[in-house]
Amino acid sequence: MKDVSNKPDSFRSARAQCRLRAPQDCIERLRRGDTDKGDALKTARIAGILAAKRTDELLPLCHPLPIHRAELEFELGEEQVTVLAEVQTIGPTGVEMEALTAAQMAALTLYDMLKPHCRPDQLEITDGRLLEKTGGKSQFRRYLR
Amino acid sequence: MKDVSNKPDSFRSARAQCRLRAPQDCIERLRRGDTDKGDALKTARIAGILAAKRTDELLPLCHPLPIHRAELEFELGEEQVTVLAEVQTIGPTGVEMEALTAAQMAALTLYDMLKPHCRPDQLEITDGRLLEKTGGKSQFRRYLR
Amino acid sequence: MKDVSNKPDSFRSARAQCRLRAPQDCIERLRRGDTDKGDALKTARIAGILAAKRTDELLPLCHPLPIHRAELEFELGEEQVTVLAEVQTIGPTGVEMEALTAAQMAALTLYDMLKPHCRPDQLEITDGRLLEKTGGKSQFRRYLR
Amino acid sequence: MKDVSNKPDSFRSARAQCRLRAPQDCIERLRRGDTDKGDALKTARIAGILAAKRTDELLPLCHPLPIHRAELEFELGEEQVTVLAEVQTIGPTGVEMEALTAAQMAALTLYDMLKPHCRPDQLEITDGRLLEKTGGKSQFRRYLR
Amino acid sequence: MKDVSNKPDSFRSARAQCRLRAPQDCIERLRRGDTDKGDALKTARIAGILAAKRTDELLPLCHPLPIHRAELEFELGEEQVTVLAEVQTIGPTGVEMEALTAAQMAALTLYDMLKPHCRPDQLEITDGRLLEKTGGKSQFRRYLR
Amino acid sequence: MKDVSNKPDSFRSARAQCRLRAPQDCIERLRRGDTDKGDALKTARIAGILAAKRTDELLPLCHPLPIHRAELEFELGEEQVTVLAEVQTIGPTGVEMEALTAAQMAALTLYDMLKPHCRPDQLEITDGRLLEKTGGKSQFRRYLR
C-alpha cells in the first residue's frame, strides 16, 4: 500500500458510471419499482452507498478514507440503465475507486433483482469508467459519455 | 429476500466474465507482475475470491451460501484483459451473483493498480456477463464470448 | 459459544418487532418516502435484511446460520411505526436473534433518516420483542401485541 | 448520503440508552456474570463498542467517523437493566447513531445470553433514546430518564 | 480456492494454542481482570470467538464453514499466558485455521490491553500451533505442549 | 475504549514481526510461489494489508485509524520465514496493533497455504513482537532480532 502520509488533505470528488443492458420490460420494472425482490433502484442506491464506504476492504491496496458524501443516480433508457456514482471526501488520496465500486455494486444489485425476470444473456454490465475527478495533483474530466 | 427453504440443496456452479480495457504497456505490466502497487493479477485473484465469499453482504437480497470453490483466471489480450470467475457451491440457490461479483471486483482491483500508470480515459470495465450456470431448475450456457 | 453439533438441522422461523415513536409529520414522511436522506422505509428494509445476515458478527455468541429468508414490514400508526421482521432458516439453532436484530437495525435506520426532521426527544425505539418462533425443541407464540 | 464536506471538524459526543426488561433471576445472573454463555455484561460491553465502530456499515446513510471513545455502562434494577452508551469523536457530523446503535447491540447481546434462562415473553428491549448530544450546531440534553 | 464439493460433510474439530509472554504484574492484571481497558481475558475470549467465525474473510483461501462451537481458555503461568482455542463444525473441510486464528486474535487482544502496563519488549506472542484435529481423512494429535 | 480526543494527531509508524517455522521444502515452495493454493507470499502480503486496515474490527478496544501505509516483507531462511509488517498513519494513537495484526494474519495465511504440503507439527508461528514504534509520547526501538 503506497504511503500517503506526505500528501496533504484536500477536497476530492469523483464521478463514475457503468451501464446495465436489460430488456425493455425489465427497465419498465425498474421504473415502476416492482421486481419480485422489491424496488430495485432504491435497493441499488443503498448497495452502492454501502460499497463506497467499504471500498478499502474490497480493493486490497486502497486507502481507508472518511467518505463525506456518496450518491447514486440512475438514468433509464430504452434497453439500458446508466448508473452514476458520485463520491466526495477530504483526504490525502482520491475517491475514484470508491465511485467506480459504488457504480458497479449498484449495477450488480440491479442485475440480481432483474434476473428472475429475464434470461441471463439479456443482462450485461458494461461501460464502467471514470467520468470526472477533482482535487489532488491531477484533474480529469471526460466530457462525452 | 426470497424464501429458499423449499429448494433442495444441489451442486451449482457459475462462470462469469468481464473485461478491462487498458493500454498495451499496462497489459505488459500485468504480464510481468510489476505495477507500482505490486503484482496486480495475483492481487486481483485474491480480491475476487474474497468478494465471492462476501457477496451476500454486498448485494442486499442475495442469500448466504457455503462457497465450495471460487477461482479467477485472466486472459491477457493486446489492449484488454478478460477476467473469468468460476464459483461452486452445494446449496439451495445459484452462485451467478457470486461469480459476477468476483469478476467485477477483480477487474476493479486491476484498475486500481494500473491507474498510476495511465490516464483515466484509457481504462474501462466492460462486457460483464454470465457465461455458464449449472444446477437448479434452469441451466444456461453462453457458447460465444 | 455453545456447541450445536448434536442438534439436527430443522426448519426454523422467527418473527420479532419493535416500535419507533415519532411525530405525525415524520410518519407522514415515511408514508410518502421523502425524507431528506431518501425513502426511509425502503432503506430500513434493506438495512434490516443485511443485519439479519450479519447477526453472528454483531452478537458474539450467536452461531452463523444460512439465512433462507429475511423480510421486514412496517405498520404506520399515527405517531409510531411498528417494525416487523421475519427470518427463516434450516439449521441447528433458531433465528430469534436474527429477527430481533433485523427489527432493531431497521428501526435505527428510520431514526437516522428522520432525525433531521424533528427533535431528538421526539424519537424513541421501544417494544422490542419476539412475536413467534417455530422449529427446534420449544415453540413460542405471542398472541397479543 | 448527505454531504458533510463543508462542516468543520469539531468535538462531538453523544449518550444514549435503552432498557432490557428481564426476570429477577436473570438480572441476578447478570450481576454474578454467570449465564450459560459466559459473563453477559462484559460481553455486551464489547459488542456495543464494536457496533459503535461499525455504525456506518449498519446504517446505510451514516458517515464513517473516527470514533475516539466508546463506552458502555449497565445499571441493574430489579427487573430491568439500563444500558448506557457514550461515544465521542472529532468529526464533521455527530455520533448520536453510534451511541444508539451501541446501546441496542449491547442490549441484544444481553438478550441473547439470557434467553436460555427464561421465556421469550419475559424479555423486552425498550426505552431506546438519545440522552445527550454535544458539539455541532444543535445541542441537546434530556434531563430526566 | 480448492474445490470441496466432493468432500462429504463430517464432524470436525480442532484445538490450537499460542502463548503471550508478559511481566508478572501483567499476568496478575489478567487474573484480577483489571487492565485500564477492562477485563482482558473476557474481552480476548470474545475477540477469539468472533475471529473464528470470520476466518474465511481474513485468510483468503479458507472456505466459509458453519461454526458450531468456538471456545477459548486461558492458562495463566508466572510470566506467560497460554491461549487455547477449540472450534467445531460439521462441514466438508477442517477447522484448524479457525482455531489458530481464534488463538492468535485472542492473544493480540491481550497484548493490546496489557501494553499500557509494560514496555513493548516485555510482550511476545509465541508457540502458535495446532494441538489436535479430528475428522476428515487425516487425524492429528500433539501430545506434548 | 480509551478516549483519544485530547491527543493531537501526529505521524506514527510501527514495525512488527513474527516467524513461521516450516520444513525446507515448504520454504522452497514459498520461494517459487507454487503451493497448491497459489503464490503464498503474495497472498499473505494482501491478507496482511487487509488485516491492518481492519484491526479495529478485530481487536475490540483498538481505535479506528486512517491507515496511510501498510506493507509486508518476507525473509526466507532455511526452515523459517520471518514476516515483517510496517504500518503508518497520522492519527491520535499508535499503529503497533495494526502492525502486529498484519504480521500474524500474513503468517496464518502462509500456514494455511503450506499445510497441505507438510504435517501440522512441522508448522509453528512464533516470535511475534513489536520491532519499532515512532510518534506519540513514547518511542521504542528493538535493535536486535
mmCIF file of C-alpha atoms in Angstrom, chain C residues 20 37 39-48 103-115 125, chain D residues 58-61 97:
data_model
loop_
_atom_site.group_PDB
_atom_site.id
_atom_site.type_symbol
_atom_site.label_atom_id
_atom_site.label_comp_id
_atom_site.label_asym_id
_atom_site.label_seq_id
_atom_site.Cartn_x
_atom_site.Cartn_y
_atom_site.Cartn_z
ATOM 1 C CA LEU C 20 -40.329 3.748 16.670
ATOM 2 C CA LYS C 37 -31.900 11.289 3.016
ATOM 3 C CA ASP C 39 -37.015 6.737 1.110
ATOM 4 C CA ALA C 40 -36.704 5.665 4.719
ATOM 5 C CA LEU C 41 -38.920 2.565 4.719
ATOM 6 C CA LYS C 42 -37.196 1.032 1.712
ATOM 7 C CA THR C 43 -33.790 1.848 3.127
ATOM 8 C CA ALA C 44 -34.721 0.394 6.507
ATOM 9 C CA ARG C 45 -35.924 -2.806 4.845
ATOM 10 C CA ILE C 46 -32.503 -3.263 3.255
ATOM 11 C CA ALA C 47 -30.671 -2.403 6.476
ATOM 12 C CA GLY C 48 -32.773 -4.952 8.350
ATOM 13 C CA ALA C 103 -36.063 -5.194 13.538
ATOM 14 C CA GLN C 104 -33.783 -3.039 15.692
ATOM 15 C CA MET C 105 -31.432 -2.122 12.857
ATOM 16 C CA ALA C 106 -34.380 -1.233 10.635
ATOM 17 C CA ALA C 107 -35.765 0.976 13.413
ATOM 18 C CA LEU C 108 -32.377 2.641 13.907
ATOM 19 C CA THR C 109 -32.236 3.312 10.165
ATOM 20 C CA LEU C 110 -35.643 5.015 10.333
ATOM 21 C CA TYR C 111 -34.423 7.006 13.324
ATOM 22 C CA ASP C 112 -31.313 8.099 11.410
ATOM 23 C CA MET C 113 -33.350 9.252 8.432
ATOM 24 C CA LEU C 114 -35.998 11.058 10.486
ATOM 25 C CA LYS C 115 -33.700 12.841 12.904
ATOM 26 C CA ILE C 125 -37.364 2.929 19.950
ATOM 27 C CA LEU D 58 -25.033 -0.958 9.541
ATOM 28 C CA LEU D 59 -26.952 2.257 8.941
ATOM 29 C CA PRO D 60 -26.700 2.929 5.208
ATOM 30 C CA LEU D 61 -26.737 6.724 5.319
ATOM 31 C CA MET D 97 -26.458 7.000 15.834
#
